[in-house]
Coordinates of C-alpha atoms and ligand atoms in Angstrom, one line a residue:
M1 CA 0.0 0.0 0.0
L2 CA 1.3 3.5 -0.8
P3 CA 1.9 6.0 2.0
F4 CA -0.4 9.0 2.7
F5 CA 0.6 12.3 1.1
D6 CA 2.0 14.3 4.1
S7 CA 0.3 17.7 4.2
T8 CA 1.9 18.8 7.5
T9 CA 3.7 21.7 5.9
L10 CA 0.4 23.0 4.4
V11 CA -1.3 23.5 7.8
D12 CA -0.5 27.2 7.8
D13 CA -1.6 27.6 4.2
P14 CA -5.4 26.9 4.2
E15 CA -5.7 27.4 0.4
A16 CA -3.1 24.8 -0.3
L17 CA -4.5 22.5 2.4
Q18 CA -8.0 22.7 0.9
A19 CA -6.6 22.1 -2.6
R20 CA -4.9 18.9 -1.4
F21 CA -8.1 17.9 0.3
H22 CA -10.2 18.4 -2.8
L23 CA -7.6 16.5 -4.9
D24 CA -7.3 13.4 -2.7
G25 CA -10.4 13.5 -0.5
Y26 CA -8.3 13.5 2.6
V27 CA -5.3 15.2 4.3
F28 CA -2.8 13.6 6.6
V29 CA -1.0 15.8 9.0
R30 CA 1.6 15.0 11.6
G31 CA 2.0 16.2 15.2
Q32 CA -1.0 18.6 15.4
A33 CA -3.0 17.2 18.4
D34 CA -1.8 17.7 21.9
T35 CA 0.0 14.4 22.8
D36 CA -0.2 15.0 26.6
A37 CA -4.0 15.2 26.3
L38 CA -4.2 12.1 24.1
T39 CA -2.0 10.2 26.6
D40 CA -4.1 11.3 29.5
L41 CA -7.2 10.1 27.6
R42 CA -5.5 6.8 26.9
R43 CA -4.7 6.4 30.6
Q44 CA -8.3 7.0 31.6
T45 CA -9.6 4.7 28.9
T46 CA -7.2 1.8 29.8
D47 CA -8.1 2.3 33.6
I48 CA -11.7 1.7 32.7
M49 CA -10.8 -1.4 30.6
T50 CA -8.5 -2.7 33.4
E51 CA -11.3 -2.3 35.9
A52 CA -13.6 -4.3 33.5
G53 CA -11.0 -7.1 33.3
W54 CA -10.2 -6.6 29.6
L55 CA -6.5 -6.1 29.9
D56 CA -3.5 -8.4 30.9
P57 CA -2.8 -7.5 34.5
D58 CA 0.8 -8.5 34.1
R59 CA 1.4 -5.8 31.4
D60 CA 1.5 -2.0 31.6
P61 CA -2.2 -1.0 31.2
M62 CA -1.1 1.7 28.8
D63 CA 0.0 -1.1 26.4
A64 CA -3.7 -2.2 26.3
V65 CA -2.8 -5.9 25.8
A66 CA -6.2 -7.6 25.7
T67 CA -6.9 -10.9 27.5
R68 CA -10.5 -11.5 26.7
V69 CA -12.6 -12.6 23.7
P70 CA -13.1 -9.6 21.4
T71 CA -16.3 -7.8 22.0
V72 CA -17.8 -5.3 19.6
E73 CA -20.2 -2.4 19.3
G74 CA -23.8 -3.5 20.0
E75 CA -22.8 -6.0 22.7
E76 CA -23.5 -5.4 26.4
D77 CA -19.8 -6.2 27.4
Y78 CA -18.6 -3.5 25.0
H79 CA -21.1 -0.9 26.1
H80 CA -20.4 -1.5 29.8
V81 CA -17.0 -0.1 29.1
Y82 CA -17.9 2.3 26.3
D83 CA -20.6 4.1 28.3
Q84 CA -18.0 5.0 30.9
I85 CA -15.6 6.3 28.1
Q86 CA -18.4 8.4 26.6
A87 CA -18.7 10.2 29.9
L88 CA -15.0 11.2 29.9
E89 CA -14.6 15.0 29.6
S90 CA -11.0 14.4 28.3
F91 CA -12.5 12.4 25.4
H92 CA -14.9 15.1 24.1
A93 CA -12.3 17.8 24.8
V94 CA -10.0 16.4 22.1
A95 CA -12.3 17.7 19.4
H96 CA -11.8 21.2 20.7
Q97 CA -8.0 21.2 21.1
P98 CA -6.4 24.2 19.4
G99 CA -4.2 22.0 17.2
V100 CA -7.3 20.1 15.9
T101 CA -9.3 23.3 15.5
R102 CA -6.5 24.8 13.5
V103 CA -6.5 22.0 10.9
M104 CA -10.3 21.8 10.8
Q105 CA -10.7 25.6 10.4
G106 CA -8.0 25.6 7.8
L107 CA -10.1 23.1 5.8
L108 CA -13.7 24.4 6.5
G109 CA -13.2 28.0 7.5
P110 CA -13.7 30.0 10.7
T111 CA -17.1 28.6 11.5
A112 CA -16.0 24.9 11.6
F113 CA -17.2 23.2 14.7
P114 CA -17.2 19.5 15.9
H115 CA -20.5 17.6 16.2
P116 CA -21.0 16.6 19.8
L117 CA -21.3 13.0 18.6
S118 CA -17.8 11.8 19.4
I119 CA -16.6 8.3 18.7
M120 CA -13.9 6.2 20.2
R121 CA -13.0 2.8 18.7
L122 CA -11.9 0.0 21.0
V123 CA -10.5 -2.5 18.4
F124 CA -9.3 -5.9 19.6
P125 CA -6.4 -7.9 18.2
H126 CA -7.3 -11.4 16.8
N127 CA -10.4 -9.8 15.4
D128 CA -9.8 -9.0 11.8
D129 CA -13.2 -10.2 10.7
W130 CA -14.5 -7.1 12.4
A131 CA -12.1 -4.7 10.8
T132 CA -14.0 -1.6 9.6
P133 CA -15.0 -2.3 6.0
A134 CA -14.5 0.1 3.1
H135 CA -17.3 2.7 3.4
Q136 CA -18.3 6.3 3.0
D137 CA -19.7 8.2 6.0
H138 CA -22.4 10.1 4.2
P139 CA -25.1 7.4 4.6
N140 CA -24.5 7.4 8.4
N141 CA -24.3 11.1 9.0
Q142 CA -26.0 12.8 6.0
G143 CA -26.6 16.5 6.3
T144 CA -24.1 18.8 4.6
P145 CA -21.9 17.4 1.8
D146 CA -19.0 19.2 3.5
L147 CA -18.9 17.0 6.6
Y148 CA -15.3 16.0 7.4
A149 CA -14.1 13.3 9.8
C150 CA -11.0 13.6 11.8
W151 CA -9.4 10.3 12.9
M152 CA -6.5 9.9 15.2
P153 CA -5.1 7.0 17.3
L154 CA -4.4 7.3 21.1
A155 CA -0.8 6.0 20.7
D156 CA 1.6 5.4 17.9
C157 CA -0.3 3.1 15.5
A158 CA 1.6 1.3 12.7
A159 CA -0.4 0.3 9.7
D160 CA -0.5 -3.3 10.8
A161 CA -1.8 -2.3 14.3
G162 CA -5.2 -1.6 12.7
A163 CA -4.6 1.9 11.2
L164 CA -7.2 3.7 9.0
A165 CA -6.5 3.5 5.3
I166 CA -8.0 5.8 2.6
L167 CA -8.8 5.2 -1.0
S168 CA -7.2 8.3 -2.3
G169 CA -9.4 10.3 -4.7
S170 CA -12.4 8.1 -4.1
H171 CA -14.7 11.0 -3.1
K172 CA -15.0 11.6 -6.9
L173 CA -17.0 8.4 -7.3
G174 CA -20.1 9.8 -5.7
L175 CA -22.3 7.9 -3.3
L176 CA -22.0 4.1 -3.7
P177 CA -24.7 1.5 -2.8
L178 CA -24.5 -0.4 0.4
E179 CA -24.1 -4.1 1.4
Y180 CA -24.1 -5.8 4.8
S181 CA -20.7 -6.2 6.4
L182 CA -19.3 -7.2 9.8
G183 CA -17.4 -4.4 11.3
A184 CA -18.2 -0.9 12.7
G185 CA -21.5 0.3 11.2
N186 CA -22.4 -3.1 9.6
R187 CA -22.3 -1.6 6.2
R188 CA -19.8 -1.6 3.4
A189 CA -19.8 0.3 0.1
A190 CA -20.5 -2.0 -2.9
L191 CA -17.3 -1.4 -4.8
D192 CA -17.2 -1.6 -8.6
E193 CA -14.3 -1.7 -11.1
R194 CA -14.0 2.1 -11.0
V195 CA -12.1 1.8 -7.6
D196 CA -9.2 0.2 -9.5
D197 CA -8.4 3.7 -10.7
F198 CA -7.5 4.7 -7.2
D199 CA -4.9 3.7 -4.6
W200 CA -5.3 2.7 -1.0
V201 CA -3.0 4.7 1.1
V202 CA -1.9 4.5 4.8
S203 CA 1.1 5.4 6.9
D204 CA 2.4 4.5 10.4
F205 CA 0.7 7.0 12.6
E206 CA 2.6 8.7 15.5
L207 CA 0.7 10.0 18.5
G208 CA -0.6 13.5 17.5
D209 CA -1.0 12.7 13.8
M210 CA -4.4 12.8 12.2
V211 CA -6.2 12.0 8.9
V212 CA -9.1 14.1 7.9
F213 CA -11.5 12.9 5.1
S214 CA -14.7 13.8 3.4
S215 CA -18.0 12.0 3.9
L216 CA -17.7 10.5 0.4
T217 CA -14.1 9.3 0.7
L218 CA -13.8 5.5 1.0
H219 CA -11.9 4.4 4.1
R220 CA -11.4 1.2 6.0
S221 CA -9.3 -0.1 8.9
L222 CA -6.5 -2.6 8.4
G223 CA -6.1 -5.7 10.5
N224 CA -4.5 -5.5 13.9
S225 CA -1.8 -8.1 14.0
T226 CA -0.3 -6.9 17.3
D227 CA -1.3 -8.1 20.8
R228 CA -2.6 -4.6 21.7
M229 CA -5.9 -3.0 21.3
R230 CA -6.1 -0.2 18.8
L231 CA -7.7 2.8 20.5
S232 CA -8.6 5.8 18.3
V233 CA -11.0 8.7 18.2
D234 CA -13.0 10.1 15.3
F235 CA -14.9 13.4 15.3
R236 CA -17.0 15.0 12.6
F237 CA -16.9 18.7 11.7
Q238 CA -18.9 21.0 9.5
R239 CA -19.5 24.7 9.0
E240 CA -22.2 26.7 10.7
H241 CA -25.3 27.5 8.7
E242 CA -25.1 24.1 6.8
P243 CA -27.6 21.3 7.3
L244 CA -27.1 18.6 10.0
T245 CA -29.1 15.6 11.1
A246 CA -30.3 15.3 14.7
G247 CA -28.4 12.1 15.3
C248 CA -25.1 14.1 15.1
L249 CA -26.2 16.0 18.1
E250 CA -26.7 12.9 20.3
P251 CA -24.1 10.9 22.2
H252 CA -22.8 8.0 20.2
F253 CA -25.3 5.1 20.5
G254 CA -27.7 7.3 22.4
R255 CA -27.5 5.2 25.6
Q256 CA -27.0 8.2 27.9
T257 CA -28.3 11.8 28.0
W258 CA -25.9 14.7 27.8
D259 CA -26.9 15.7 31.3
E260 CA -25.7 12.2 32.5
I261 CA -22.6 12.5 30.5
Y262 CA -21.7 16.0 31.8
E263 CA -22.0 15.0 35.4
G264 CA -18.8 16.1 37.2
W265 CA -17.3 17.9 34.2
S266 CA -15.2 20.9 35.0
D267 CA -15.3 22.9 31.7
E268 CA -18.7 24.3 30.9
R269 CA -17.5 25.6 27.5
L270 CA -17.5 21.9 26.3
Q271 CA -21.1 21.4 27.2
Y272 CA -24.0 22.2 24.9
Y273 CA -21.7 24.5 23.0
W274 CA -23.6 23.8 19.7
R275 CA -26.7 25.4 21.0
D276 CA -25.2 28.8 20.4
K277 CA -24.6 28.0 16.8
S278 CA -26.9 28.3 13.9
F279 CA -27.7 25.4 11.5
P280 CA -30.8 23.9 9.9
I281 CA -31.7 20.4 11.2
V282 CA -32.7 18.1 8.4
E283 CA -34.4 14.7 8.3
W284 CA -32.1 11.6 8.3
D285 CA -33.1 9.6 5.1
A286 CA -33.3 5.9 6.2
S287 CA -33.3 4.8 2.5
L288 CA -29.7 6.0 2.1
H289 CA -28.7 3.5 4.8
A290 CA -31.0 0.6 3.8
I291 CA -29.9 -2.8 2.5
D292 CA -32.2 -5.3 0.9
D293 CA -33.6 -8.5 2.5
E294 CA -31.1 -10.8 0.9
Q295 CA -28.2 -8.7 2.4
H296 CA -30.0 -8.9 5.8
D297 CA -30.1 -12.7 5.5
L298 CA -26.4 -12.8 4.5
G299 CA -25.7 -10.6 7.5
V300 CA -27.4 -12.9 9.9
E301 CA -25.3 -15.8 8.6
E302 CA -22.1 -13.9 8.6
K303 CA -22.7 -12.7 12.2
M304 CA -23.3 -16.3 13.2
R305 CA -20.1 -17.5 11.6
Y306 CA -18.3 -14.7 13.4
N307 CA -19.8 -15.6 16.7
V308 CA -18.8 -19.3 16.3
A309 CA -15.2 -18.3 15.5
R310 CA -15.1 -16.0 18.6
A311 CA -16.5 -18.7 20.8
Q312 CA -13.8 -21.1 19.5
L313 CA -11.2 -18.4 20.1
A314 CA -12.4 -18.1 23.7
R315 CA -12.1 -21.9 24.1
D316 CA -8.6 -22.0 22.6
H317 CA -7.3 -19.3 24.9
G318 CA -9.3 -20.3 28.0
W319 CA -11.0 -16.9 28.0
K320 CA -14.5 -16.3 29.4
S321 CA -17.0 -16.4 26.5
M322 CA -20.3 -14.5 26.1
P323 CA -23.7 -16.2 26.4
H324 CA -25.0 -15.1 23.0
I325 CA -21.9 -16.3 21.1
D326 CA -21.9 -19.5 23.1
K327 CA -25.5 -20.0 22.0
D328 CA -24.6 -19.5 18.3
Y329 CA -21.7 -22.0 18.8
E330 CA -24.0 -24.6 20.4
D331 CA -26.7 -24.0 17.8
V332 CA -24.3 -24.4 14.9
R333 CA -22.7 -27.5 16.4
A334 CA -26.2 -29.0 17.0
S335 CA -27.2 -28.3 13.4
L336 CA -24.0 -29.8 12.0
A337 CA -24.4 -32.9 14.2
A338 CA -28.0 -33.2 12.9
E339 CA -26.8 -32.8 9.3
R340 CA -24.1 -35.4 9.9
E341 CA -26.7 -37.8 11.4
T342 CA -29.0 -37.4 8.4
S343 CA -26.3 -38.0 5.9
L344 CA -25.0 -41.1 7.8
A345 CA -28.6 -42.5 7.9
A346 CA -28.9 -41.9 4.1
E347 CA -25.6 -43.7 3.5
R348 CA -26.7 -46.6 5.7
E349 CA -30.0 -46.8 3.8
T350 CA -28.1 -46.8 0.4
S351 CA -25.7 -49.6 1.5
R352 CA -28.7 -51.6 2.9
Q353 CA -30.5 -51.4 -0.4
G354 CA -27.3 -52.4 -2.3
Q355 CA -26.9 -55.6 -0.3
Ligands
AKG1 O1 -11.6 3.4 13.4 C1 -12.3 2.7 12.7 O2 -12.0 1.5 12.6 C2 -13.4 3.2 11.9 C3 -13.3 4.7 11.7 C4 -14.3 5.2 10.7 O3 -14.9 4.5 9.9 C5 -14.6 6.7 10.6 O4 -13.9 7.4 11.3 O5 -15.5 7.0 9.9

């Protein structure tokens, strides 16, 4: 895979930065985010994970070495931890750091602001079936076409540690249809032969680096072949006075209210800050996110296979499993045993008739 084009030297030249963004559908810049703040956030995040028993107690928690079966968005084990992370002031504060604001205002102009919907990804190793598939953000977020995502890891993140890759120039393809996929969002873009005209690009990230991409740019995560979790944050920005869908103003997954999240925060400027801004709220169009029944059925099958593989992984490592994946494991084993019994009976009948 080719490396990112490095736009760090363009940060003080908004016109050149924007030109690069419009050419490639992304910019990658090094060393812009405050590394102390990111390290502090990583410490608080790994403390929560340690408390939940996710991490190897014999290793430095900051290494985030996982010792449990991978759990993913949508599962209670995941949300038990993620709900606590959602309430961290230091997490939401990253989107407002001066270094981040500088890049985002360079790209979007002086009214650029982050959506309060802030996302952290807790990506397990040994879990490449769940790597984020190639997709565009527009079907999820909708609203203004000039909605840009800013992705950064919470530690150095080599490409093979699950970094985010970009299909350079792919924003020019327009909006692509969707298919079911395992991985964050459960949707992938249906790629056609036109993508062969573009190159996937990625680089080893160092703490403080970020990649910013448009809501039509295809992006995906690479597999994580380390023993560490890949922890990263992604925030979405837009200009004032441009349309926005209501979901972008809610906490990720909507499991808590902002009042619950803000309990105990010290900086009031980070709370409800968007209420002073002006933008039209537009309907979220469910048809842009829909997949057909056949894709749904394929999804159920894929999820079942994934659960069986995870239940097997838990058994191989002696890790505690999760009831719903154990159930899929037992169901699949029972149906395989029944199939085997039926075919043995058929074989017995055939050989009896042949005697
Ligand atoms: O970090 C990931 O794996 C997914 C990130 C992503 O898809 C995004 O920021 O839009």
